[in-house]
Coordinates of C-alpha atoms in Angstrom, one line a residue:
X27 CA 126.9 68.8 99.8
X28 CA 126.8 65.7 101.8
X29 CA 123.2 64.2 102.8
X30 CA 124.3 64.2 106.7
X31 CA 124.4 68.5 106.2
X32 CA 120.5 67.9 105.4
X33 CA 119.0 64.9 107.1
X34 CA 119.0 63.5 110.7
X35 CA 120.4 60.1 111.0
X36 CA 117.2 58.4 112.1
X37 CA 115.3 58.6 108.5
X38 CA 114.1 55.5 107.4
X39 CA 114.7 56.1 103.6
X40 CA 117.5 56.2 101.5
X41 CA 118.2 59.4 99.1
X42 CA 119.5 57.3 96.6
X43 CA 116.4 55.1 96.3
X44 CA 114.4 58.4 96.2
X45 CA 116.4 60.0 93.4
X46 CA 116.0 56.6 91.4
X47 CA 112.1 56.6 91.9
X48 CA 111.4 60.5 91.4
X49 CA 113.1 59.8 87.7
X50 CA 111.0 56.9 87.1
X51 CA 108.3 59.3 87.8
X52 CA 109.6 61.9 85.6
X53 CA 110.2 59.5 82.8
X54 CA 106.4 58.8 82.8
X55 CA 105.5 62.5 82.8
X56 CA 108.1 63.1 79.9
X57 CA 106.4 60.4 77.9
X58 CA 103.2 61.8 78.4
X59 CA 104.4 65.3 77.5
X60 CA 105.9 63.7 74.0
X61 CA 102.3 62.1 73.3
X62 CA 100.6 65.0 74.0
X63 CA 102.8 67.2 71.8
X64 CA 102.8 64.9 69.0
X65 CA 99.1 64.2 68.8
X66 CA 98.0 67.8 69.3
X67 CA 96.1 69.5 66.7
X68 CA 96.3 73.4 67.8
X69 CA 99.7 75.3 67.1
X70 CA 99.6 76.4 70.9
X71 CA 100.3 72.7 72.0
X72 CA 102.0 71.2 69.3
X73 CA 104.3 74.2 68.3
X74 CA 104.4 76.6 71.3
X75 CA 104.1 73.4 73.7
X76 CA 102.0 75.4 76.1
X77 CA 100.9 72.5 78.2
X78 CA 102.2 70.5 81.1
X79 CA 101.6 67.2 82.9
X80 CA 102.0 66.0 86.2
X81 CA 101.3 63.1 88.6
X82 CA 99.8 63.2 91.9
X83 CA 99.2 60.7 94.6
X84 CA 95.6 59.5 96.0
X85 CA 95.3 62.5 98.5
X86 CA 96.1 65.0 95.9
X87 CA 99.9 65.7 96.5
X88 CA 101.9 66.5 93.7
X89 CA 104.6 63.9 93.4
X90 CA 106.1 64.7 89.9
X91 CA 105.7 67.4 86.9
X92 CA 106.9 67.4 83.6
X93 CA 109.5 70.2 82.9
X94 CA 107.1 72.4 81.1
X95 CA 105.3 75.7 82.3
X96 CA 105.6 76.5 85.9
X97 CA 102.5 78.5 86.1
X98 CA 100.6 75.3 85.2
X99 CA 101.8 73.7 88.8
X100 CA 99.1 75.9 90.4
X101 CA 96.3 74.6 87.8
X102 CA 97.5 70.9 88.1
X103 CA 97.3 71.3 91.9
X104 CA 93.9 73.1 92.0
X105 CA 92.2 70.8 89.5
X106 CA 93.2 68.0 91.5
X107 CA 92.2 69.4 94.8
X108 CA 88.6 70.7 93.0
X109 CA 88.1 66.9 92.3
X110 CA 88.9 65.5 95.4
X111 CA 86.6 68.4 97.1
X112 CA 83.7 67.3 94.6
X113 CA 83.9 63.6 95.1
X114 CA 84.8 61.4 98.1
X115 CA 87.4 58.5 97.3
X116 CA 84.8 56.0 97.2
X117 CA 82.9 58.3 94.6
X118 CA 85.8 58.2 92.2
X119 CA 85.7 55.3 89.8
X120 CA 88.4 53.4 87.6
X121 CA 87.6 54.7 84.2
X122 CA 86.5 58.3 85.0
X123 CA 88.1 61.2 83.6
X124 CA 87.6 64.7 85.0
X125 CA 87.7 68.0 83.3
X126 CA 87.7 71.8 84.9
X127 CA 89.3 75.2 84.2
X128 CA 87.5 77.6 86.4
X129 CA 90.1 79.9 88.8
X130 CA 87.3 80.1 91.5
X131 CA 85.6 77.0 91.2
X132 CA 88.1 74.4 90.1
X133 CA 91.4 75.9 91.1
X134 CA 92.4 77.3 87.7
X135 CA 94.6 80.1 86.9
X136 CA 92.6 81.2 83.8
X137 CA 89.8 79.8 81.6
X138 CA 91.7 78.8 78.3
X139 CA 94.0 76.5 80.3
X140 CA 91.7 73.2 80.6
X141 CA 92.7 70.5 83.1
X142 CA 92.0 66.9 82.5
X143 CA 92.1 64.4 85.7
X144 CA 92.2 60.6 85.6
X145 CA 92.3 58.5 88.5
X146 CA 95.0 55.6 88.7
X147 CA 93.6 52.3 90.0
X148 CA 95.5 49.2 91.1
X149 CA 93.3 46.2 92.0
X150 CA 90.5 48.0 92.5
X151 CA 92.1 50.9 94.9
X152 CA 92.9 54.5 94.0
X153 CA 96.3 54.9 94.1
X154 CA 97.2 58.2 92.2
X155 CA 96.1 60.9 89.4
X156 CA 97.6 61.6 85.9
X157 CA 97.0 65.0 85.3
X158 CA 97.4 67.3 82.1
X159 CA 96.8 71.1 81.2
X160 CA 96.7 72.6 77.7
X161 CA 96.1 76.3 76.9
X162 CA 93.4 76.5 74.3
X163 CA 93.4 79.1 71.8
X164 CA 89.7 80.4 72.2
X165 CA 87.2 79.1 74.6
X166 CA 84.4 81.9 73.9
X167 CA 84.2 85.2 75.7
X168 CA 84.4 88.8 74.5
X169 CA 87.4 88.7 71.9
X170 CA 89.0 86.2 69.9
X171 CA 91.7 84.0 72.1
X172 CA 89.6 84.7 75.4
X173 CA 92.0 86.5 76.9
X174 CA 91.9 90.4 77.5
X175 CA 93.8 92.7 79.9
X176 CA 90.8 94.9 79.7
X177 CA 88.1 92.2 80.5
X178 CA 86.1 93.5 83.6
X179 CA 84.8 89.8 84.8
X180 CA 85.2 86.3 84.5
X181 CA 82.3 86.2 82.8
X182 CA 83.8 87.9 79.7
X183 CA 86.5 85.7 79.3
X184 CA 84.9 82.3 78.1
X185 CA 83.1 79.3 79.4
X186 CA 83.5 78.5 82.8
X187 CA 84.0 74.5 83.5
X188 CA 83.9 73.4 87.3
X189 CA 85.3 69.7 88.3
X190 CA 82.8 67.5 86.1
X191 CA 83.3 64.2 84.5
X192 CA 83.9 64.0 80.9
X193 CA 84.3 60.3 80.8
X194 CA 83.2 57.0 82.5
X195 CA 84.8 53.8 81.6
X196 CA 87.2 55.9 79.7
X197 CA 84.4 56.8 77.2
X198 CA 83.8 59.9 76.3
X199 CA 80.7 62.0 77.3
X200 CA 80.3 63.1 73.6
X201 CA 77.2 65.7 74.8
X202 CA 79.5 67.2 77.1
X203 CA 82.5 67.4 74.7
X204 CA 80.1 69.2 72.4
X205 CA 79.0 71.6 74.8
X206 CA 82.3 72.7 75.7
X207 CA 83.6 72.7 71.9
X208 CA 80.8 74.6 71.0
X209 CA 81.7 77.5 73.1
X210 CA 84.6 78.2 71.2
X211 CA 85.2 79.9 68.1
X212 CA 87.0 76.9 67.1
X213 CA 85.0 74.0 68.2
X214 CA 86.6 71.2 66.2
X215 CA 90.3 72.1 67.2
X216 CA 88.8 72.1 70.9
X217 CA 87.2 68.8 70.5
X218 CA 90.1 67.3 69.0
X219 CA 92.7 68.8 71.8
X220 CA 90.5 67.6 74.6
X221 CA 90.5 64.2 73.1
X222 CA 94.4 64.1 73.0
X223 CA 94.4 65.3 76.4
X224 CA 92.3 62.6 77.6
X225 CA 94.4 59.9 75.8
X226 CA 97.6 61.5 77.2
X227 CA 96.3 60.8 80.8
X228 CA 95.5 57.2 79.9
X229 CA 99.1 56.8 78.6
X230 CA 100.3 58.1 81.7
X231 CA 98.1 56.0 83.9
X232 CA 98.9 52.6 82.3
X233 CA 102.6 53.6 82.8
X234 CA 102.1 54.3 86.6
X235 CA 100.4 50.9 86.8
X236 CA 103.0 49.1 85.4
X237 CA 105.6 51.0 87.5
X238 CA 103.4 50.3 90.6
X239 CA 103.3 46.5 89.4
X240 CA 107.1 46.3 89.4
X241 CA 107.5 47.8 92.7
X242 CA 105.4 45.4 94.3
X243 CA 102.0 47.0 94.8
X244 CA 100.6 50.1 96.0
X245 CA 101.9 49.9 99.7
X246 CA 105.4 49.9 98.3
X247 CA 104.7 52.9 95.9
X248 CA 103.0 55.1 98.4
X249 CA 105.6 54.4 100.9
X250 CA 108.0 55.5 98.2
X251 CA 106.0 58.8 97.7
X252 CA 106.2 59.7 101.3
X253 CA 109.8 59.2 101.2
X254 CA 110.1 61.7 98.0
X255 CA 108.0 64.2 100.0
X256 CA 109.6 63.9 103.2
X257 CA 113.2 64.2 101.2
X258 CA 111.9 67.6 99.3
X259 CA 110.7 68.9 102.7
X260 CA 113.7 68.4 104.6
X261 CA 116.0 69.7 101.8
X262 CA 113.8 72.9 101.5
X263 CA 114.1 73.5 105.2
X264 CA 117.7 73.1 105.2
X265 CA 118.0 76.1 102.6
X266 CA 115.4 77.9 104.6
X267 CA 117.4 77.7 107.8
X268 CA 120.8 78.9 105.9
X269 CA 119.1 82.0 105.4
X270 CA 119.9 85.3 107.3
X271 CA 118.0 86.4 110.3
X272 CA 116.4 89.4 108.4
X273 CA 113.6 90.4 105.9
X274 CA 114.1 90.8 102.3
X275 CA 111.9 93.5 100.7
X276 CA 111.2 94.4 97.0
X277 CA 108.6 96.7 95.1
X278 CA 107.6 96.6 91.5
X279 CA 104.9 98.4 89.5
X280 CA 102.4 97.3 86.9
X281 CA 101.9 100.1 84.3
X282 CA 98.1 100.1 84.9
X283 CA 95.3 98.0 86.3
X284 CA 94.6 96.1 82.9
X285 CA 93.0 99.2 81.4
X286 CA 96.2 100.5 79.2
X287 CA 95.9 103.8 81.3
X288 CA 95.5 105.3 84.5
X289 CA 97.7 104.9 87.7
X290 CA 100.9 102.3 88.2
X291 CA 100.0 99.4 90.7
X292 CA 102.2 98.2 93.2
X293 CA 103.3 95.1 93.9
X294 CA 104.9 94.3 97.1
X295 CA 106.9 91.6 98.7
X296 CA 108.5 90.6 101.9
X297 CA 110.2 87.3 102.6
X298 CA 111.6 86.1 105.9
X299 CA 112.2 82.7 107.6
X300 CA 110.2 81.8 110.8
X301 CA 111.7 78.6 112.1
X302 CA 111.4 76.0 109.3
X303 CA 109.2 77.9 107.1
X304 CA 109.6 81.0 104.7
X305 CA 107.3 83.4 104.9
X306 CA 106.2 85.4 101.8
X307 CA 104.0 88.2 102.8
X308 CA 102.4 90.3 100.0
X309 CA 100.9 93.3 102.1
X310 CA 100.9 96.3 100.4
X311 CA 100.1 95.2 97.2
X312 CA 97.6 97.0 95.0
X313 CA 93.6 96.7 95.0
X314 CA 91.8 94.2 93.0
X315 CA 92.3 95.0 89.2
X316 CA 89.3 96.4 87.2
X317 CA 90.8 94.3 84.3
X318 CA 92.0 91.0 83.7
X319 CA 95.3 91.1 85.7
X320 CA 94.0 89.5 88.9
X321 CA 96.1 86.6 90.2
X322 CA 94.1 83.5 91.7
X323 CA 95.2 81.4 94.4
X324 CA 96.3 78.8 92.1
X325 CA 98.5 81.1 89.9
X326 CA 99.8 82.7 93.0
X327 CA 100.8 79.5 94.9
X328 CA 102.8 78.6 91.4
X329 CA 104.5 81.9 91.2
X330 CA 105.7 81.9 94.8
X331 CA 106.9 78.1 94.4
X332 CA 108.7 78.9 91.2
X333 CA 111.0 81.7 93.0
X334 CA 111.6 79.8 96.0
X335 CA 112.9 76.8 93.6
X336 CA 115.1 79.0 91.4
X337 CA 116.4 81.2 94.2
X338 CA 117.2 78.6 97.1
X339 CA 117.7 75.3 95.4
X340 CA 117.0 74.9 91.2
X341 CA 117.5 71.1 91.7
X342 CA 115.0 70.9 94.0
X343 CA 112.0 68.5 93.1
X344 CA 108.9 70.3 92.2
X345 CA 106.4 68.2 94.7
X346 CA 104.1 68.8 97.7
X347 CA 107.3 68.4 99.9
X348 CA 108.7 71.6 98.8
X349 CA 105.5 73.7 99.4
X350 CA 104.6 72.5 102.9
X351 CA 107.6 74.6 104.1
X352 CA 106.4 77.9 102.5
X353 CA 103.4 80.3 104.1
X354 CA 102.1 82.8 101.5
X355 CA 100.4 85.8 103.0
X356 CA 98.1 87.8 100.6
X357 CA 95.5 90.4 101.6
X358 CA 92.0 89.8 100.3
X359 CA 90.1 91.7 97.7
X360 CA 93.7 92.7 96.3
X361 CA 95.2 91.9 92.8
X362 CA 97.2 89.0 94.3
X363 CA 94.1 87.5 96.1
X364 CA 90.9 88.7 94.1
X365 CA 87.2 88.1 94.7
X366 CA 85.1 86.5 92.2
X367 CA 84.1 87.3 89.6
X368 CA 87.2 89.4 88.9
X369 CA 88.7 88.6 85.6
X370 CA 92.0 86.6 85.5
X371 CA 92.7 85.9 81.8
X372 CA 95.8 88.2 81.7
X373 CA 97.1 86.8 85.1
X374 CA 100.6 86.2 83.6
X375 CA 101.5 89.7 83.3
X376 CA 101.1 90.1 87.3
X377 CA 102.4 86.9 88.0
X378 CA 105.8 87.8 86.0
X379 CA 106.3 90.9 87.7
X380 CA 105.2 89.4 90.9
X381 CA 107.9 86.6 90.3
X382 CA 110.1 89.2 89.6
X383 CA 109.7 91.1 93.0
X384 CA 110.0 87.9 95.2
X385 CA 113.3 87.2 93.4
X386 CA 114.2 90.7 93.9
X387 CA 113.5 90.0 97.8
X388 CA 115.4 86.8 97.9
X389 CA 118.3 88.1 96.4
X390 CA 119.0 90.0 99.6
X391 CA 119.1 86.9 101.4
X392 CA 120.8 84.4 99.3
X393 CA 124.7 84.4 98.2
X394 CA 125.8 86.9 95.6
X395 CA 126.2 84.2 92.8
X396 CA 122.4 83.8 93.0
X397 CA 122.0 87.4 92.8
X398 CA 120.1 88.9 89.4
X399 CA 119.0 92.4 88.1
X400 CA 115.7 92.4 87.3
X401 CA 114.5 90.6 84.0
X402 CA 111.9 92.1 81.5
X403 CA 109.2 90.5 84.1
X404 CA 106.3 90.5 81.9
X405 CA 104.5 88.0 79.0
X406 CA 103.7 90.1 76.2
X407 CA 101.4 88.5 74.0
X408 CA 99.9 89.3 70.3
X409 CA 96.8 87.7 68.7
X410 CA 95.3 87.9 65.1
X411 CA 91.7 86.7 64.2
X412 CA 89.9 86.8 61.1
X413 CA 88.6 84.5 58.4
X414 CA 90.4 82.5 55.7
X415 CA 89.2 84.1 52.2
X416 CA 89.1 80.6 50.8
X417 CA 86.9 78.8 53.0
X418 CA 85.5 81.7 55.1
X419 CA 86.5 79.7 58.6
X420 CA 87.7 81.5 61.5
X421 CA 91.5 81.3 62.3
X422 CA 93.1 82.3 65.3
X423 CA 96.9 83.1 65.7
X424 CA 98.4 83.8 69.2
X425 CA 101.5 84.1 70.6
X426 CA 103.5 84.9 73.9
X427 CA 106.9 86.3 73.3
X428 CA 110.2 86.3 75.5
X429 CA 112.2 89.3 76.0
X430 CA 115.4 90.2 78.1
X431 CA 116.7 88.4 81.2
X432 CA 118.3 90.1 84.0
X433 CA 122.2 90.2 84.1
X434 CA 124.1 88.5 87.0
X435 CA 127.5 89.1 88.7
X436 CA 129.2 86.7 86.1
X437 CA 127.4 87.1 83.2
X438 CA 125.2 89.1 80.9
X439 CA 121.5 88.5 80.9
X440 CA 119.9 86.2 78.2
X441 CA 118.7 87.8 75.0
X442 CA 115.0 86.9 73.6
X443 CA 113.7 84.6 76.1
X444 CA 111.0 83.6 78.3
X445 CA 111.5 84.3 82.0
X446 CA 110.1 83.0 85.3
X447 CA 106.8 81.4 85.1
X448 CA 106.5 80.9 81.4
X449 CA 108.4 78.5 78.9
X450 CA 106.6 78.2 75.7
X451 CA 108.3 78.3 72.5
X452 CA 107.9 80.9 69.8
X453 CA 105.4 80.2 66.7
X454 CA 107.9 79.6 63.8
X455 CA 107.6 82.1 61.2
X456 CA 106.9 79.4 58.5
X457 CA 104.1 77.9 60.6
X458 CA 102.5 81.5 61.1
X459 CA 102.8 82.3 57.3
X460 CA 101.8 78.9 56.1
X461 CA 98.6 78.6 58.5
X462 CA 97.2 82.1 58.5
X463 CA 96.7 85.0 56.1
X464 CA 99.7 87.0 57.8
X465 CA 103.3 87.9 56.7
X466 CA 106.3 88.5 58.9
X467 CA 107.8 91.8 58.1
X468 CA 110.6 91.5 60.9
X469 CA 111.5 89.0 63.6
X470 CA 114.5 89.6 65.5
X471 CA 116.0 91.3 68.7
X472 CA 115.0 94.9 69.9
X473 CA 118.5 96.8 69.5
X474 CA 119.5 98.9 72.7
X475 CA 116.7 97.3 74.7
X476 CA 119.5 95.7 77.5
X477 CA 120.0 97.7 80.3
X478 CA 123.9 99.0 80.8
X479 CA 126.0 97.5 83.3
X480 CA 129.3 95.8 83.6
X481 CA 127.3 92.7 82.8
X482 CA 124.5 93.9 80.0
X483 CA 120.7 92.8 80.5
X484 CA 119.5 90.7 77.9
X485 CA 117.6 92.2 74.8
X486 CA 113.9 92.2 74.0
X487 CA 112.3 91.0 70.7
X488 CA 110.9 92.7 67.9
X489 CA 108.2 91.2 66.0
X490 CA 106.3 93.0 63.1
X491 CA 103.4 91.3 61.2
X492 CA 101.2 92.6 58.4
X493 CA 97.6 91.5 57.6
X494 CA 96.9 90.2 54.2
X495 CA 93.2 90.8 54.4
X496 CA 90.7 93.3 55.4
X497 CA 89.0 93.1 58.6
X498 CA 91.9 91.3 60.6
X499 CA 91.2 91.6 64.4
X500 CA 94.1 92.5 66.7
X501 CA 94.8 92.2 70.2
X502 CA 97.7 92.6 72.5
X503 CA 98.6 92.8 76.1
X504 CA 102.2 93.9 77.5
X505 CA 103.8 95.9 80.3
X506 CA 106.7 97.8 81.1
X507 CA 106.0 100.5 78.8
X508 CA 106.4 103.3 81.4
X509 CA 109.3 101.9 83.7
X510 CA 111.9 99.5 82.6
X511 CA 113.6 96.5 84.8
X512 CA 115.5 97.5 87.6
X513 CA 119.2 97.3 87.7
X514 CA 121.5 95.8 90.2
X515 CA 124.4 97.3 92.0
X516 CA 124.2 100.5 89.5
X517 CA 123.3 98.7 86.4
X518 CA 121.0 100.3 84.1
X519 CA 117.3 99.9 83.5
X520 CA 116.0 97.5 80.9
X521 CA 114.6 98.9 77.8
X522 CA 110.7 99.7 77.6
X523 CA 108.3 97.8 75.7
X524 CA 106.6 99.4 72.5
X525 CA 103.6 98.7 70.5
X526 CA 102.8 100.7 67.2
X527 CA 100.6 100.5 64.4
X528 CA 102.0 100.9 60.9
X529 CA 105.5 101.6 62.3
X530 CA 107.9 103.8 60.2
X531 CA 104.9 105.3 58.1
X532 CA 103.2 108.5 57.8
X533 CA 100.0 107.0 59.6
X534 CA 102.2 105.4 62.5
X535 CA 100.5 105.1 65.7
X536 CA 102.1 104.5 69.3
X537 CA 99.5 102.2 71.0
X538 CA 98.9 101.7 74.5
X539 CA 100.2 98.4 76.1
X540 CA 97.0 96.7 76.0
X541 CA 94.7 96.4 73.0
X542 CA 91.6 94.5 72.3
X543 CA 89.8 94.0 69.2
X544 CA 91.5 96.7 66.8
X545 CA 90.6 96.1 63.4
X546 CA 93.2 96.1 60.8
X547 CA 93.0 96.7 56.9
X548 CA 94.9 94.7 54.3
X549 CA 98.6 95.5 54.4
X550 CA 98.3 97.6 57.7
X551 CA 101.1 96.3 60.1
X552 CA 101.7 95.9 63.7
X553 CA 105.3 95.9 65.8
X554 CA 105.4 94.7 69.1
X555 CA 108.9 95.4 71.1
X556 CA 109.1 93.5 74.1
X557 CA 111.1 94.9 77.1
X558 CA 114.8 94.0 77.7
X559 CA 116.4 92.9 81.1
X560 CA 118.4 95.2 83.6
X561 CA 122.3 95.6 83.9
X562 CA 124.3 94.2 87.2
X563 CA 127.2 96.5 88.0
X564 CA 128.5 100.2 86.9
X565 CA 128.3 100.4 83.0
X566 CA 131.6 101.9 83.2
X567 CA 133.3 98.7 84.4
X568 CA 132.4 96.7 81.3
X569 CA 135.1 95.4 79.6
X570 CA 136.1 97.1 76.2
X571 CA 136.2 93.5 74.7
X572 CA 132.3 92.6 75.8
X573 CA 131.5 96.3 74.4
X574 CA 132.8 95.8 71.0
X575 CA 131.3 92.3 70.7
X576 CA 127.8 93.8 71.4
X577 CA 128.6 96.9 68.9
X578 CA 129.9 94.5 66.1
X579 CA 127.1 92.1 66.6
X580 CA 124.3 95.0 66.3
X581 CA 123.1 94.8 69.7
X582 CA 123.9 98.2 70.7
X583 CA 124.0 101.5 68.6
X584 CA 127.3 103.4 68.9
X585 CA 125.3 106.4 69.7
X586 CA 123.5 104.6 72.8
X587 CA 126.9 102.9 73.8
X588 CA 128.4 106.6 74.1
X589 CA 125.4 107.7 76.1
X590 CA 125.1 104.7 78.3
X591 CA 129.1 103.6 79.0
X592 CA 130.9 106.8 78.1
X593 CA 132.7 108.1 75.3
X594 CA 136.0 107.0 76.6
X595 CA 135.1 103.3 77.0
X596 CA 133.5 103.1 73.4
X597 CA 136.5 105.0 72.1
X598 CA 139.0 102.2 73.6
X599 CA 136.4 99.5 72.3
X600 CA 136.4 100.9 68.7
X601 CA 140.3 101.2 68.9
X602 CA 140.6 97.6 70.3
X603 CA 138.6 96.4 67.2
X604 CA 140.2 98.7 64.6
X605 CA 137.1 100.4 63.4
X606 CA 137.6 103.5 65.2
X607 CA 137.9 105.7 62.2
X608 CA 134.7 104.1 60.4
X609 CA 132.5 104.8 63.8

């Protein structure tokens, strides 16, 4: 695609130079990320990499984000905006460092994600901000881990931090740090990880100052920033202008409003172009959740921006230029635009489902090769807490799990991965068993969970964990336990999520999708199976070679294959493999 197709000929910047400059910025963010990952103390950041970094200009416009967690884009943008709303440029001093997390007062998305913002000065002038965000495994609240889908207000979810200074002259305010840490069940871990976040920004600040110096000063740097944002805006406007003159719409449903029971909650999306802008209208979405499934403004923005980038131009740079072409309309006092003090802790369950709906709507407007069946569209999470038997210290082991991605017109959905706005790694079994009094009984794919189709949906994950001591506290949150992911062009639904206590035993108990503070005795187990992705195309059109590969790999059982694909196709597949007689 030539640049002439995107830009008018009177632009005063060079797209190639913009690309080089952008990659310099990304190199700084990746260096910051590497520093934060290596130096952090908690498994959430060090092992699962549940953090993000970014660079902003002095006006608070995002210019580069590290390639980590898409939903963190909202918190990063919101936190810098909160700092600039609280202090004028003249009041921000070289060496200041700011901390915040609150969804209503400081642009956060939920309280465990704590942002650190550091201004970048060059020759006594404010030029930019270095920012990072880390998921902290506990910041107080009603339950260990500080995140419950059943929370009734944000006051149950932990310490609320507005935008405040945590350092002056790069010297940490020890009193403030101690106050934040003391509100956590793991105060030492909070203190150490926050210090790492502060040091990470200092590393990014110095790298940005070096880049600005090499470019000849702040004026050259800021001109280059304007070029990057203009480039991105023109590019996304071009993508929008190529969309058809019609609206795409899609409705999906949450199992409940956070209680684990009750009526399903709709998430409705309509997308259409209006001139050079893309309108994302959420009219008709469900009321404000009584539980912790509400989506703050920052989380909503991040979700929408991710979907537009993914569906219209995956190579588009994630910066303010992209966001200027997108208009979001969300009715007040709904689950996608809640009123304080509504709980927001489990917002990613709703964000993931909402992302699936936006992608479903955009899929009606883009070319066929970009269309995709619905993925698992949720973020299952499990958490264990208790005390170490030798020391009596509190421990907390939390993990979010992947599931099945939706199939496309050309390929099966990916198995056992995070989808959409989350991108953290799994907690390795070796780490879990070494650091906590827990034992992993099973970890693998959830067999038969992928939706049938010409191309099969991805499989969910099964994780079964045994408590090694009495009094182990278990919490979980998931969704899609009632209805699976929607197939495309005749494809089958994805498999449902499940949560069981003591699976396979006489006292087996099916649990709801949202559990808080369940007490496990020694040797009791819990098993979570995450939802699968949906299929694409009629199942009868699946190739026998693909079907037999699934059967031989144990991803699909013979009985389920016969029910989903038909006996004739299964028989043909088995005959090709030479296993017909044994089956």
